PDB file of C-alpha atoms in Angstrom:
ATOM      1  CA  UNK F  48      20.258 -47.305   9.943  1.00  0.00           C
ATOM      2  CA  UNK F  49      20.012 -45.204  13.395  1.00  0.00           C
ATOM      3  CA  UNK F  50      19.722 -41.860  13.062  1.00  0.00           C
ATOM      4  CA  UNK F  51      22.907 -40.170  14.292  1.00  0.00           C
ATOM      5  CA  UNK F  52      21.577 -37.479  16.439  1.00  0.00           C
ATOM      6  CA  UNK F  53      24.326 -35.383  18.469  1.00  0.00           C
ATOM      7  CA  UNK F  54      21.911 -35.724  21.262  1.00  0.00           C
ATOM      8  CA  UNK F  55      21.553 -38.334  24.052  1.00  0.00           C
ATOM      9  CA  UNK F  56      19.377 -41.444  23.549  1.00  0.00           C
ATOM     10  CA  UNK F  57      16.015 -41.104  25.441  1.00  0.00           C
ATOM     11  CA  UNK F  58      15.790 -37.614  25.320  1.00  0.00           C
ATOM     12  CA  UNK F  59      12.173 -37.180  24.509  1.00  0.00           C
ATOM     13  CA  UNK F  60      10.951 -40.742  25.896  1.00  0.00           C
ATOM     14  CA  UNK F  61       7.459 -40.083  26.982  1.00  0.00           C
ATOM     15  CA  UNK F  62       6.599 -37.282  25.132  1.00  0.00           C
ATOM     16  CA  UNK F  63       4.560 -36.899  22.485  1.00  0.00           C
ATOM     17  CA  UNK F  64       5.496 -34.400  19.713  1.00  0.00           C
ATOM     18  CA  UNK F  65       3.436 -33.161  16.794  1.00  0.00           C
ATOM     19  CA  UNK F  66       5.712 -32.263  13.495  1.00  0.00           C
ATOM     20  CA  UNK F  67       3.280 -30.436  10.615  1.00  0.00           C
ATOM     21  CA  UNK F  68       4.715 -30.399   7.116  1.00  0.00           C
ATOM     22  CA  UNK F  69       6.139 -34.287   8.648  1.00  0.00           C
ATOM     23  CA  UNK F  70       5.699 -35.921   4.933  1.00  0.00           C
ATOM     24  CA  UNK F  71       8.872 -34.635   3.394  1.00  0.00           C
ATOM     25  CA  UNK F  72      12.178 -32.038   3.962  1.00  0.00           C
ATOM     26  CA  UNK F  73      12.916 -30.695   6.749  1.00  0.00           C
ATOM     27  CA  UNK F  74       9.741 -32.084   8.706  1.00  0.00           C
ATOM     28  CA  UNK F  75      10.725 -35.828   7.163  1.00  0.00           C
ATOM     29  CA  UNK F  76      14.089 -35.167   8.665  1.00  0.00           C
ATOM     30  CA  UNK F  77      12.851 -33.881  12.058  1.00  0.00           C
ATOM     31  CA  UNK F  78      10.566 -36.906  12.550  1.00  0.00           C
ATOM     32  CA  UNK F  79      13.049 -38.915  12.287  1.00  0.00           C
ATOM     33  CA  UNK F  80      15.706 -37.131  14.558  1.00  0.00           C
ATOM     34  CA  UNK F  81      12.925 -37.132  17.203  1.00  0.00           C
ATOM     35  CA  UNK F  82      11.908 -40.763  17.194  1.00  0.00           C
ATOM     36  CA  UNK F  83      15.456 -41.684  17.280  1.00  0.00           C
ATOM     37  CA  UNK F  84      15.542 -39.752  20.558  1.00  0.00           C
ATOM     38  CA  UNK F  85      12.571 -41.761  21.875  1.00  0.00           C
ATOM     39  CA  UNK F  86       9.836 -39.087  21.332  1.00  0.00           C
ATOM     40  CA  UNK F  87       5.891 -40.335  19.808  1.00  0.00           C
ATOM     41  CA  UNK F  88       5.540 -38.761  16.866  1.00  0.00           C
ATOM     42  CA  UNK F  89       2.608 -37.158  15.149  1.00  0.00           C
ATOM     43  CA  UNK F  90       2.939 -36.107  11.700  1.00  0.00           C
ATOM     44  CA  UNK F  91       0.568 -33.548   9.785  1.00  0.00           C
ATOM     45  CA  UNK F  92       0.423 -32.510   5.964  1.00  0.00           C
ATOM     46  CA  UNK F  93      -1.580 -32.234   2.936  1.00  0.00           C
ATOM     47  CA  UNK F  94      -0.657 -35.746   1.187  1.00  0.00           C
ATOM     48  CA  UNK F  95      -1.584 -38.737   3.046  1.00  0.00           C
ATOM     49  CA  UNK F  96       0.526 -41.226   0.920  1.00  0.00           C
ATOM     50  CA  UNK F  97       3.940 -38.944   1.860  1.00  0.00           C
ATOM     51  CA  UNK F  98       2.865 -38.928   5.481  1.00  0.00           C
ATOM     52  CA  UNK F  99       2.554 -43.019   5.307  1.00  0.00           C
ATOM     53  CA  UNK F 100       5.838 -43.110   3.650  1.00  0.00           C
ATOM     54  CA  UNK F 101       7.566 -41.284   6.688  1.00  0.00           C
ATOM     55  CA  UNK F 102       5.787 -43.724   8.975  1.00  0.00           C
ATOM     56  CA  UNK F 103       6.908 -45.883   6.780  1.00  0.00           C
ATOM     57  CA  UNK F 104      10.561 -45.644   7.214  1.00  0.00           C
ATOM     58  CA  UNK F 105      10.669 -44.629  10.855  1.00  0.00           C
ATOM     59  CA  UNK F 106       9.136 -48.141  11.668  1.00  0.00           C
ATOM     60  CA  UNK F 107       6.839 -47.635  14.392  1.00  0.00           C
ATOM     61  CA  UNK F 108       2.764 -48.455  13.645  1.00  0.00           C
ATOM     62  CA  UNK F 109       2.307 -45.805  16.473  1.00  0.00           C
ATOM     63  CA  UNK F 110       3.251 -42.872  14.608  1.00  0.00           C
ATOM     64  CA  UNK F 111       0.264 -41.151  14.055  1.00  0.00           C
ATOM     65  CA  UNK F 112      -0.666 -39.072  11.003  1.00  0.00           C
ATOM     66  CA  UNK F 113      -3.160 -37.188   9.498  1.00  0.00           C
ATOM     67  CA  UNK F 114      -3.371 -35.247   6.151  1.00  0.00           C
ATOM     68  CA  UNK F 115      -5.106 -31.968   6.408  1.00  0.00           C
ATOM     69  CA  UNK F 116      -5.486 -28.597   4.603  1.00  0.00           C
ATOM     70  CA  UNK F 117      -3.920 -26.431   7.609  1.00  0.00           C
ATOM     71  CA  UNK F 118      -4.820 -23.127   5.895  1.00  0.00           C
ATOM     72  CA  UNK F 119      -8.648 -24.410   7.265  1.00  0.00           C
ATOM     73  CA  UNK F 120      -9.268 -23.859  10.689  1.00  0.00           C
ATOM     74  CA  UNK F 121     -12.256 -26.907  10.833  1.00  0.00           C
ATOM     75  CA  UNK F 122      -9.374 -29.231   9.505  1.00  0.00           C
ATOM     76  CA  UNK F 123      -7.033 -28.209  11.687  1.00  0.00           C
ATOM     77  CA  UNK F 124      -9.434 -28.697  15.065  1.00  0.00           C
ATOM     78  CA  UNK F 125     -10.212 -32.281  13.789  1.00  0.00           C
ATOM     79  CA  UNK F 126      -6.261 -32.858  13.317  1.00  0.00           C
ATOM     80  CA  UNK F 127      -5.260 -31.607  16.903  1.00  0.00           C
ATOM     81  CA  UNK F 128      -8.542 -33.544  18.012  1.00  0.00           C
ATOM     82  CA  UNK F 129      -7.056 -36.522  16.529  1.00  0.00           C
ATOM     83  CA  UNK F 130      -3.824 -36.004  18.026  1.00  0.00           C
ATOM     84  CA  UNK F 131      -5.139 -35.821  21.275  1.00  0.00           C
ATOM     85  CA  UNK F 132      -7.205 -38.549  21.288  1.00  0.00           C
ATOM     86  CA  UNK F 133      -3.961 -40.598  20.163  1.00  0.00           C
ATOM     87  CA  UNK F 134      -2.045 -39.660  22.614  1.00  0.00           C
ATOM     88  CA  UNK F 135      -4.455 -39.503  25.951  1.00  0.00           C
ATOM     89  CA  UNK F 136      -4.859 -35.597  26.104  1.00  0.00           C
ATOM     90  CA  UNK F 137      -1.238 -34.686  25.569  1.00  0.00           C
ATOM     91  CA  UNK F 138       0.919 -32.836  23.137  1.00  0.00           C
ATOM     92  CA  UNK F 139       4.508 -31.647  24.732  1.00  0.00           C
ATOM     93  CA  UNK F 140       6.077 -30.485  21.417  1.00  0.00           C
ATOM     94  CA  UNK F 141       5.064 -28.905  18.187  1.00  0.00           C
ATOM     95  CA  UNK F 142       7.201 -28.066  15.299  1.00  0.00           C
ATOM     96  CA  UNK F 143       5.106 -25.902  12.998  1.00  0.00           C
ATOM     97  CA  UNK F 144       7.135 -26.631   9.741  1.00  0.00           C
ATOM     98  CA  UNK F 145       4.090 -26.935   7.004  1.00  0.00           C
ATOM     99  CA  UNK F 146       4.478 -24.045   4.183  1.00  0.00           C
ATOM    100  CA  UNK F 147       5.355 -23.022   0.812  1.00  0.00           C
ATOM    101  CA  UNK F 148       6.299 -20.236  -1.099  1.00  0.00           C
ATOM    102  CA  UNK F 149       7.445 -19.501  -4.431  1.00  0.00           C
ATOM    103  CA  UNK F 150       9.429 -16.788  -6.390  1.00  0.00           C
ATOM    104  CA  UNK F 151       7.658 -13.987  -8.051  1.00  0.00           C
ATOM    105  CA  UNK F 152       7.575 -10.098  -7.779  1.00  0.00           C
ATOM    106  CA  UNK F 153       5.198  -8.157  -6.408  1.00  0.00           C
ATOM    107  CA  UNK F 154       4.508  -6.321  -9.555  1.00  0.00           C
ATOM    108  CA  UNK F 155       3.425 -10.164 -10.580  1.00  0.00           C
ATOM    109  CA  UNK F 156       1.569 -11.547  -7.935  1.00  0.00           C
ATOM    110  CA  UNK F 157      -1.938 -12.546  -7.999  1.00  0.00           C
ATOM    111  CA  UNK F 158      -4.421 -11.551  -5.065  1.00  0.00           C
ATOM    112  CA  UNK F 159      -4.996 -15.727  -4.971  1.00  0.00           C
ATOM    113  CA  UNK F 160      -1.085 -16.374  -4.740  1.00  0.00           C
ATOM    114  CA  UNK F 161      -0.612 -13.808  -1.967  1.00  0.00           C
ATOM    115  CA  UNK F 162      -3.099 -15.497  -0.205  1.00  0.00           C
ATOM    116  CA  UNK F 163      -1.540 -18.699  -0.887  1.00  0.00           C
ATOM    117  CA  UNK F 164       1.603 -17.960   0.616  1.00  0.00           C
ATOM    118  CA  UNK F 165       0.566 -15.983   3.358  1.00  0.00           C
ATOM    119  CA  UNK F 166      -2.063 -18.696   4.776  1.00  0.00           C
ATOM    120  CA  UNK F 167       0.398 -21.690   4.285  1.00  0.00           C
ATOM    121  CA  UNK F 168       3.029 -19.688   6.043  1.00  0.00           C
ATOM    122  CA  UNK F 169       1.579 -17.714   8.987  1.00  0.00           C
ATOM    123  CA  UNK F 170      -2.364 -18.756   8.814  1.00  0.00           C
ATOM    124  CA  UNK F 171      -1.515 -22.197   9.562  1.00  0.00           C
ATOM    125  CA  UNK F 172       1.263 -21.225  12.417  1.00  0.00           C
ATOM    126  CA  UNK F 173      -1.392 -19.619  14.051  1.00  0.00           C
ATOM    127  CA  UNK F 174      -4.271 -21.726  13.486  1.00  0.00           C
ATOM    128  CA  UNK F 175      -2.114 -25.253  14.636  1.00  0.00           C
ATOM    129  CA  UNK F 176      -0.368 -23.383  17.586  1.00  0.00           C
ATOM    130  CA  UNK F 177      -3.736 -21.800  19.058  1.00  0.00           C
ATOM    131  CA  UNK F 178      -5.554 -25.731  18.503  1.00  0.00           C
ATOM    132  CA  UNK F 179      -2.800 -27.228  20.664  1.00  0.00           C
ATOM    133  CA  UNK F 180      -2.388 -24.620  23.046  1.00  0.00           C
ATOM    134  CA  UNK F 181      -6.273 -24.753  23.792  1.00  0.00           C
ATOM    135  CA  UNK F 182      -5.867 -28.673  23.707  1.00  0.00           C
ATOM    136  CA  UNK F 183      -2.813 -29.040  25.878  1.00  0.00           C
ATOM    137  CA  UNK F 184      -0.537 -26.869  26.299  1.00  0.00           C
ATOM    138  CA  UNK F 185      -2.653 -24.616  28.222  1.00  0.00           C
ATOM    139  CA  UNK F 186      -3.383 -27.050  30.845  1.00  0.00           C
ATOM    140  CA  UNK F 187       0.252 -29.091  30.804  1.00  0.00           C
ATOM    141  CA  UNK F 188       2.440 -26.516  29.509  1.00  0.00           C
ATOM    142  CA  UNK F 189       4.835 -27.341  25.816  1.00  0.00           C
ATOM    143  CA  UNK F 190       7.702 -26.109  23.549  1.00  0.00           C
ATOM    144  CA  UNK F 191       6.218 -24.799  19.719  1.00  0.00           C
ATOM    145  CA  UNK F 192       9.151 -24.301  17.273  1.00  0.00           C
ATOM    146  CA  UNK F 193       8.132 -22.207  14.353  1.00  0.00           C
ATOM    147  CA  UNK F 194      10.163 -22.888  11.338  1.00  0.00           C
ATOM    148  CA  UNK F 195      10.202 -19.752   9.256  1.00  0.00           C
ATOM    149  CA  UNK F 196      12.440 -17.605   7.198  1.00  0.00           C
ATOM    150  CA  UNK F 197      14.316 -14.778   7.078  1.00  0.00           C
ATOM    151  CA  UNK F 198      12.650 -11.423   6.391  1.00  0.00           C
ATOM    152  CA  UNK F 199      14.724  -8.726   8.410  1.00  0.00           C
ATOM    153  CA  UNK F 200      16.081  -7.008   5.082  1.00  0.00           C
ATOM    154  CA  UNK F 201      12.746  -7.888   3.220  1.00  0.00           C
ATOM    155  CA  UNK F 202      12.223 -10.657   0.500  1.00  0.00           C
ATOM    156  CA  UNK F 203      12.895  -9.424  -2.997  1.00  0.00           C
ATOM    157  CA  UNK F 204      11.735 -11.793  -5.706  1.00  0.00           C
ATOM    158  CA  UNK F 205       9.326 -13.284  -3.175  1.00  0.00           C
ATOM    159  CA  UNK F 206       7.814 -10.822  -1.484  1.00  0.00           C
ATOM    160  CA  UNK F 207       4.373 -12.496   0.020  1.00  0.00           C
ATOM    161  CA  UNK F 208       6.903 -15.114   1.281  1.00  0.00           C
ATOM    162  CA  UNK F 209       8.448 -12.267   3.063  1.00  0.00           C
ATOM    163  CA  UNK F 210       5.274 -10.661   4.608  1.00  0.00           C
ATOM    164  CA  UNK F 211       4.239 -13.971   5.497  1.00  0.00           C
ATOM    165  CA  UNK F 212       7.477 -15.017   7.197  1.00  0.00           C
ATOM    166  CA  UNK F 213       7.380 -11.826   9.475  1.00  0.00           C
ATOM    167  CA  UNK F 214       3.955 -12.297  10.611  1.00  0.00           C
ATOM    168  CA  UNK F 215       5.112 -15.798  11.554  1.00  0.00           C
ATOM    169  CA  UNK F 216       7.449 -14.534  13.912  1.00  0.00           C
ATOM    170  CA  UNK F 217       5.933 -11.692  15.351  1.00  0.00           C
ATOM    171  CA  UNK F 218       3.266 -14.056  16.365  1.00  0.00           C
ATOM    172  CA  UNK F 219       6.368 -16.199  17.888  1.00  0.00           C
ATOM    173  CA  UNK F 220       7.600 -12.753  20.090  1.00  0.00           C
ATOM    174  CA  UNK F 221       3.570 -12.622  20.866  1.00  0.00           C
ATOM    175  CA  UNK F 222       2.932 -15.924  22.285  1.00  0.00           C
ATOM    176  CA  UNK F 223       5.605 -16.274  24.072  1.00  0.00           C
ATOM    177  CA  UNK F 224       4.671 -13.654  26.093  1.00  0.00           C
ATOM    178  CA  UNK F 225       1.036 -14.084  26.154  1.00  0.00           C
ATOM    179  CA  UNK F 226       1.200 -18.277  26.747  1.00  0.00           C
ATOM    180  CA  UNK F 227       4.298 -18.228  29.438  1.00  0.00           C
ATOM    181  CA  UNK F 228       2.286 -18.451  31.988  1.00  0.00           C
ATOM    182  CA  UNK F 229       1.446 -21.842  30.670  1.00  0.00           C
ATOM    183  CA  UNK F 230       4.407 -22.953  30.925  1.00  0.00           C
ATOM    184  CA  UNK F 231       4.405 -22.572  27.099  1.00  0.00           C
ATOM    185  CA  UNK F 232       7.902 -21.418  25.081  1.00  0.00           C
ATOM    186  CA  UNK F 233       7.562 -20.393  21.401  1.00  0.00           C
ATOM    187  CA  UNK F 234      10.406 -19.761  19.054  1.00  0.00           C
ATOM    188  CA  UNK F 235      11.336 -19.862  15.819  1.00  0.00           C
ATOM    189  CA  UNK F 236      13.627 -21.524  13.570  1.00  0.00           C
ATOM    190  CA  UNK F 237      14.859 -19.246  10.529  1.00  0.00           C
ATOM    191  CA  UNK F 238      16.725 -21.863   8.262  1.00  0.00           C
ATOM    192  CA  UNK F 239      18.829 -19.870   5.101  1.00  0.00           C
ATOM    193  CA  UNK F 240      19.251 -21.634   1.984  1.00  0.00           C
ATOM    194  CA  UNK F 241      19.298 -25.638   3.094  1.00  0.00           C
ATOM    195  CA  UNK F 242      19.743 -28.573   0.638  1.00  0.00           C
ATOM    196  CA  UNK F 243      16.524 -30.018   1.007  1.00  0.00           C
ATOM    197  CA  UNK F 244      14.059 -32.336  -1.142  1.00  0.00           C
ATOM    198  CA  UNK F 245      11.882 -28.830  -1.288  1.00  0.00           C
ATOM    199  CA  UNK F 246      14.861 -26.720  -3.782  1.00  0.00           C
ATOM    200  CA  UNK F 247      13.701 -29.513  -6.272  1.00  0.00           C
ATOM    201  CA  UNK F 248       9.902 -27.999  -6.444  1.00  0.00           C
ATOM    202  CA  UNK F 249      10.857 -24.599  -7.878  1.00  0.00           C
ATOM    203  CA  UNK F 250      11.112 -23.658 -11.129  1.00  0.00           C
ATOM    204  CA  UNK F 251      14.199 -23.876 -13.298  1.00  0.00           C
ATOM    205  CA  UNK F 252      14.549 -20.027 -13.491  1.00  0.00           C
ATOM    206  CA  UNK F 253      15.285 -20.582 -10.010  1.00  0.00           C
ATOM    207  CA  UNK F 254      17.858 -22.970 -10.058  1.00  0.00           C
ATOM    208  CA  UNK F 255      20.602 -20.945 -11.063  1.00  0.00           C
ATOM    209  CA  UNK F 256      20.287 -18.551  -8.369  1.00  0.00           C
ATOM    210  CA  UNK F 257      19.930 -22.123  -5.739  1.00  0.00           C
ATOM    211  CA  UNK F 258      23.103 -23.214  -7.335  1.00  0.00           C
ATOM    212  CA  UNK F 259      25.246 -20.121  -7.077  1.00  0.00           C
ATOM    213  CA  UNK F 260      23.905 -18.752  -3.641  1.00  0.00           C
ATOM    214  CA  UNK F 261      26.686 -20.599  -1.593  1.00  0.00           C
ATOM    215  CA  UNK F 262      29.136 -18.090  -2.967  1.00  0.00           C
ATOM    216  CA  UNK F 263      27.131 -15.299  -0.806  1.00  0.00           C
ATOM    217  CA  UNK F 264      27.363 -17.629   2.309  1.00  0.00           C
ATOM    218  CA  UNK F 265      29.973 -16.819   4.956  1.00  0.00           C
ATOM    219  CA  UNK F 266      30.605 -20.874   5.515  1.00  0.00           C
ATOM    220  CA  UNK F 267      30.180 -21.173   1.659  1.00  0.00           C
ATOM    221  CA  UNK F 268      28.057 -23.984   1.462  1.00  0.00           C
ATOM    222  CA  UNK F 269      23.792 -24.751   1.540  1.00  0.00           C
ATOM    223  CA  UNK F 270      22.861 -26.411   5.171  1.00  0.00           C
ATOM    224  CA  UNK F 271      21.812 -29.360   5.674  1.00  0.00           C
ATOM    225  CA  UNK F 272      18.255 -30.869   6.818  1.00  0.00           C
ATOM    226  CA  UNK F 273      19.925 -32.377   9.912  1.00  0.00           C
ATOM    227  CA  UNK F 274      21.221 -28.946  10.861  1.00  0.00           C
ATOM    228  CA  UNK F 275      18.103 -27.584  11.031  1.00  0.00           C
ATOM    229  CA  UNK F 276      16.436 -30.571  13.003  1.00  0.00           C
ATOM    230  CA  UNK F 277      19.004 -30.017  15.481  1.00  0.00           C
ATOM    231  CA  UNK F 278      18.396 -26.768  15.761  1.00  0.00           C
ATOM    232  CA  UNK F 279      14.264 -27.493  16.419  1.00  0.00           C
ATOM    233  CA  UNK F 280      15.520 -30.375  18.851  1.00  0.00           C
ATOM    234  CA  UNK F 281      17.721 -27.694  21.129  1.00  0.00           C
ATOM    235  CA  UNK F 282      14.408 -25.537  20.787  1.00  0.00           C
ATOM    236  CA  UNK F 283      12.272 -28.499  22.208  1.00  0.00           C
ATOM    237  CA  UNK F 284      14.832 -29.618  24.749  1.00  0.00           C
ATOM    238  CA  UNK F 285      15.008 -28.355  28.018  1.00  0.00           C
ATOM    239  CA  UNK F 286      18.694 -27.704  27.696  1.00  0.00           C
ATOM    240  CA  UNK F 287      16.347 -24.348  25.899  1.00  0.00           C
ATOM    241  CA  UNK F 288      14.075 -24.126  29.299  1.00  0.00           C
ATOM    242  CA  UNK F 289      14.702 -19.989  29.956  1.00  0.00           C
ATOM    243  CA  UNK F 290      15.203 -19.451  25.804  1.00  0.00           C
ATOM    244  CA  UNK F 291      11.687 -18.043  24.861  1.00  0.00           C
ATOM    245  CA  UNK F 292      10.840 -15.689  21.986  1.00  0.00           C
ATOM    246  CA  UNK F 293      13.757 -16.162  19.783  1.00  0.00           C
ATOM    247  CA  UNK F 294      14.100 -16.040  16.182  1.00  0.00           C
ATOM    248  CA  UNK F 295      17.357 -18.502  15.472  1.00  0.00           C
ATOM    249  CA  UNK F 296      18.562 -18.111  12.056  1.00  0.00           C
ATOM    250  CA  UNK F 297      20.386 -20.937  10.799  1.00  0.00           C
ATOM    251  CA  UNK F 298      22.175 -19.854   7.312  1.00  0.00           C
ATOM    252  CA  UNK F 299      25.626 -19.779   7.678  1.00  0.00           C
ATOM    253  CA  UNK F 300      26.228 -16.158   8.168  1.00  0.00           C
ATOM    254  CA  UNK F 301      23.989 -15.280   5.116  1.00  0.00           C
ATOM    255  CA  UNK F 302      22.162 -12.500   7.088  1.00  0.00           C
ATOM    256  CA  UNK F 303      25.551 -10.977   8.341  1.00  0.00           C
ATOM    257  CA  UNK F 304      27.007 -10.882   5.106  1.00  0.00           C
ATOM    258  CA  UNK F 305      24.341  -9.473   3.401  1.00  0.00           C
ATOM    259  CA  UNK F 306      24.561  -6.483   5.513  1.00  0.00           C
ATOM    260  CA  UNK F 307      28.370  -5.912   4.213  1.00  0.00           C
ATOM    261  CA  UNK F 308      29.470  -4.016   1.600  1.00  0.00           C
ATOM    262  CA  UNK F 309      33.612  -3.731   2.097  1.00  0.00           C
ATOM    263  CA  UNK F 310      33.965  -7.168   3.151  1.00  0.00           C
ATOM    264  CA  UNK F 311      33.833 -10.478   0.740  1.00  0.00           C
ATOM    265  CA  UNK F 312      34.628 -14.025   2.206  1.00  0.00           C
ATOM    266  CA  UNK F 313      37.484 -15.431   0.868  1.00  0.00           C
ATOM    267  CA  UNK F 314      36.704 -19.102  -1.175  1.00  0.00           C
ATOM    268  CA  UNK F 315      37.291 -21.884   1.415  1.00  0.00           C
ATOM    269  CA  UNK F 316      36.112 -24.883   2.543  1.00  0.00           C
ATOM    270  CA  UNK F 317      36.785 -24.934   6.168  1.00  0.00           C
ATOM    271  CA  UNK F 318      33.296 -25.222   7.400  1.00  0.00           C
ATOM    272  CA  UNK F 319      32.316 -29.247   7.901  1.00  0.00           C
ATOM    273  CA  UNK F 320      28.490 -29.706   7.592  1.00  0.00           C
ATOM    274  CA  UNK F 321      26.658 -32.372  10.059  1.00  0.00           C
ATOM    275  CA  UNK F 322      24.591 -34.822   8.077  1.00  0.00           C
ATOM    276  CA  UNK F 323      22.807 -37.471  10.881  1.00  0.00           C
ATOM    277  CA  UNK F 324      20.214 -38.568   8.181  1.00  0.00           C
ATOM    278  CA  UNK F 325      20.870 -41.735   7.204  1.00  0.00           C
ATOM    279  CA  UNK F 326      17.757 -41.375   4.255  1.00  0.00           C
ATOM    280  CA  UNK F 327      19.206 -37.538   3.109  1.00  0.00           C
ATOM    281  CA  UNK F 328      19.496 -37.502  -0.672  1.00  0.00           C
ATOM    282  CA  UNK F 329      20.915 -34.534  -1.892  1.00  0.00           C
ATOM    283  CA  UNK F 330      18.259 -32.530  -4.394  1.00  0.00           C
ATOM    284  CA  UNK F 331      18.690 -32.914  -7.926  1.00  0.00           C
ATOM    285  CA  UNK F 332      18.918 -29.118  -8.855  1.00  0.00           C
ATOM    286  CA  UNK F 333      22.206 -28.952  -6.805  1.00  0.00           C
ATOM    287  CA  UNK F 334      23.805 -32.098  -8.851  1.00  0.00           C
TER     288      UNK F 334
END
């Protein structure tokens, strides 16, 4: 089944676009947006097997992947080496999705787990984006999409996740400055609480708190994987040629709201979410 992007057919033909994290989630889902709208696809991640699953089921041998510890900047250069050779020297598009995080106070978290969470989440941005800029985008200019998180009104319960996230897009405000000249635009993606395969991996303390969160949303629901794909695919596009530097939250009003304290969304069910993933399998914790 075709993926059922809202945007036209062809879009990315010719271009080459490198998706990290591209073996499940939100990268699975983004792969698959972006092939549908013609674009080669490189995917990057830590498992090899998920990665060859995803090129699996977008059916095209030319997908490229290649599983690598992103946290390491020698793995990374052989990656966007590998990329590059792949794909004669070019790489128009990268979506920096690879991270992880997981819920803990500060009180509680080891030296080794801060680390953890801040190299998976802003190391690697850095580390990926500078590879591909000094590859190719220096020289034939490119759109990175960071996908992060929110962090404005800190992260309680995770709070490396938080540090990490707002290094992530201050680097995002800093390249985009520093690589225009390129013809380079970085922004970020700041998804709120989605229903993707990645709720499943934390803990069952957790799950209650996943569960219930939609009653704290403005739209009262979790997102969806496709609507944050689309939102990376506007960010690629060059219907987003003079949008540079952003931070786009996706979450349904969650940061608004969470700023209120005289105001509480009625119960409704007006808001319709988009779903163009034919593969999308709702995780188990929200069953």
């Amino acid at each position: 089944m075709q993926y059922a992007s809202v945007f036209r057919p062809g879009l990315f033909a010719g271009r080459t676009i490198l998706v990290t994290g591209g073996g499940s989630g939100l990268g699975r889902c983004t792969a698959h947006e972006l092939k549908s709208l013609g674009a080669r696809v490189a995917l990057a991640g830590r498992t090899q097997e998920k990665l060859d699953r995803v090129k699996e089921e977008l059916g095209d041998p030319d997908t490229f992947t290649f599983a690598a510890d992103l946290r390491r900047e020698d793995e990374v250069k052989a990656m966007v080496d590998g990329v590059l050779g792949w794909s004669d020297g070019r790489i128009d598009g990268l979506v920096n999705n690879a991270g992880g995080q997981f819920p803990a106070q500060l009180r509680d978290i080891s030296l080794n787990g801060w680390n953890a969470v801040v190299n998976n989440n802003m190391t690697a941005t850095f580390l990926v984006s500078k590879a591909v800029y000094l590859g190719s985008m220096d020289k034939h200019g490119g759109a990175i999409v960071n996908v992060g998180a929110d962090f404005e009104l800190g992260n309680p319960g995770m709070g490396h996740n938080g540090a990490a996230r707002a290094g992530q897009t201050n680097f995002t405000y800093t390249a985009s400055v520093e690589w225009a000249h390129s013809g380079v635009r970085v922004n970020s993606v700041l998804p709120g609480f989605i229903a993707s395969s990645g709720l499943d991996r934390y803990p069952e303390r957790a799950h209650g708190v996943l569960r219930g969160v939609k009653g704290r949303v403005p739209l009262k629901r979790h997102g969806t994987e496709s609507e944050i794909a689309a939102a990376i695919v506007y960010l690629l596009s060059d219907a987003a040629a003079y949008v540079t530097g952003i931070a786009l939250r996706v979450d349904g009003g969650l940061h608004n709201a969470g700023k209120s304290n005289f105001y509480e969304v009625p119960d409704h069910d007006r808001s319709t979410p988009y779903n163009g993933f034919p593969l999308y399998r709702r995780p188990k914790v929200l069953e």
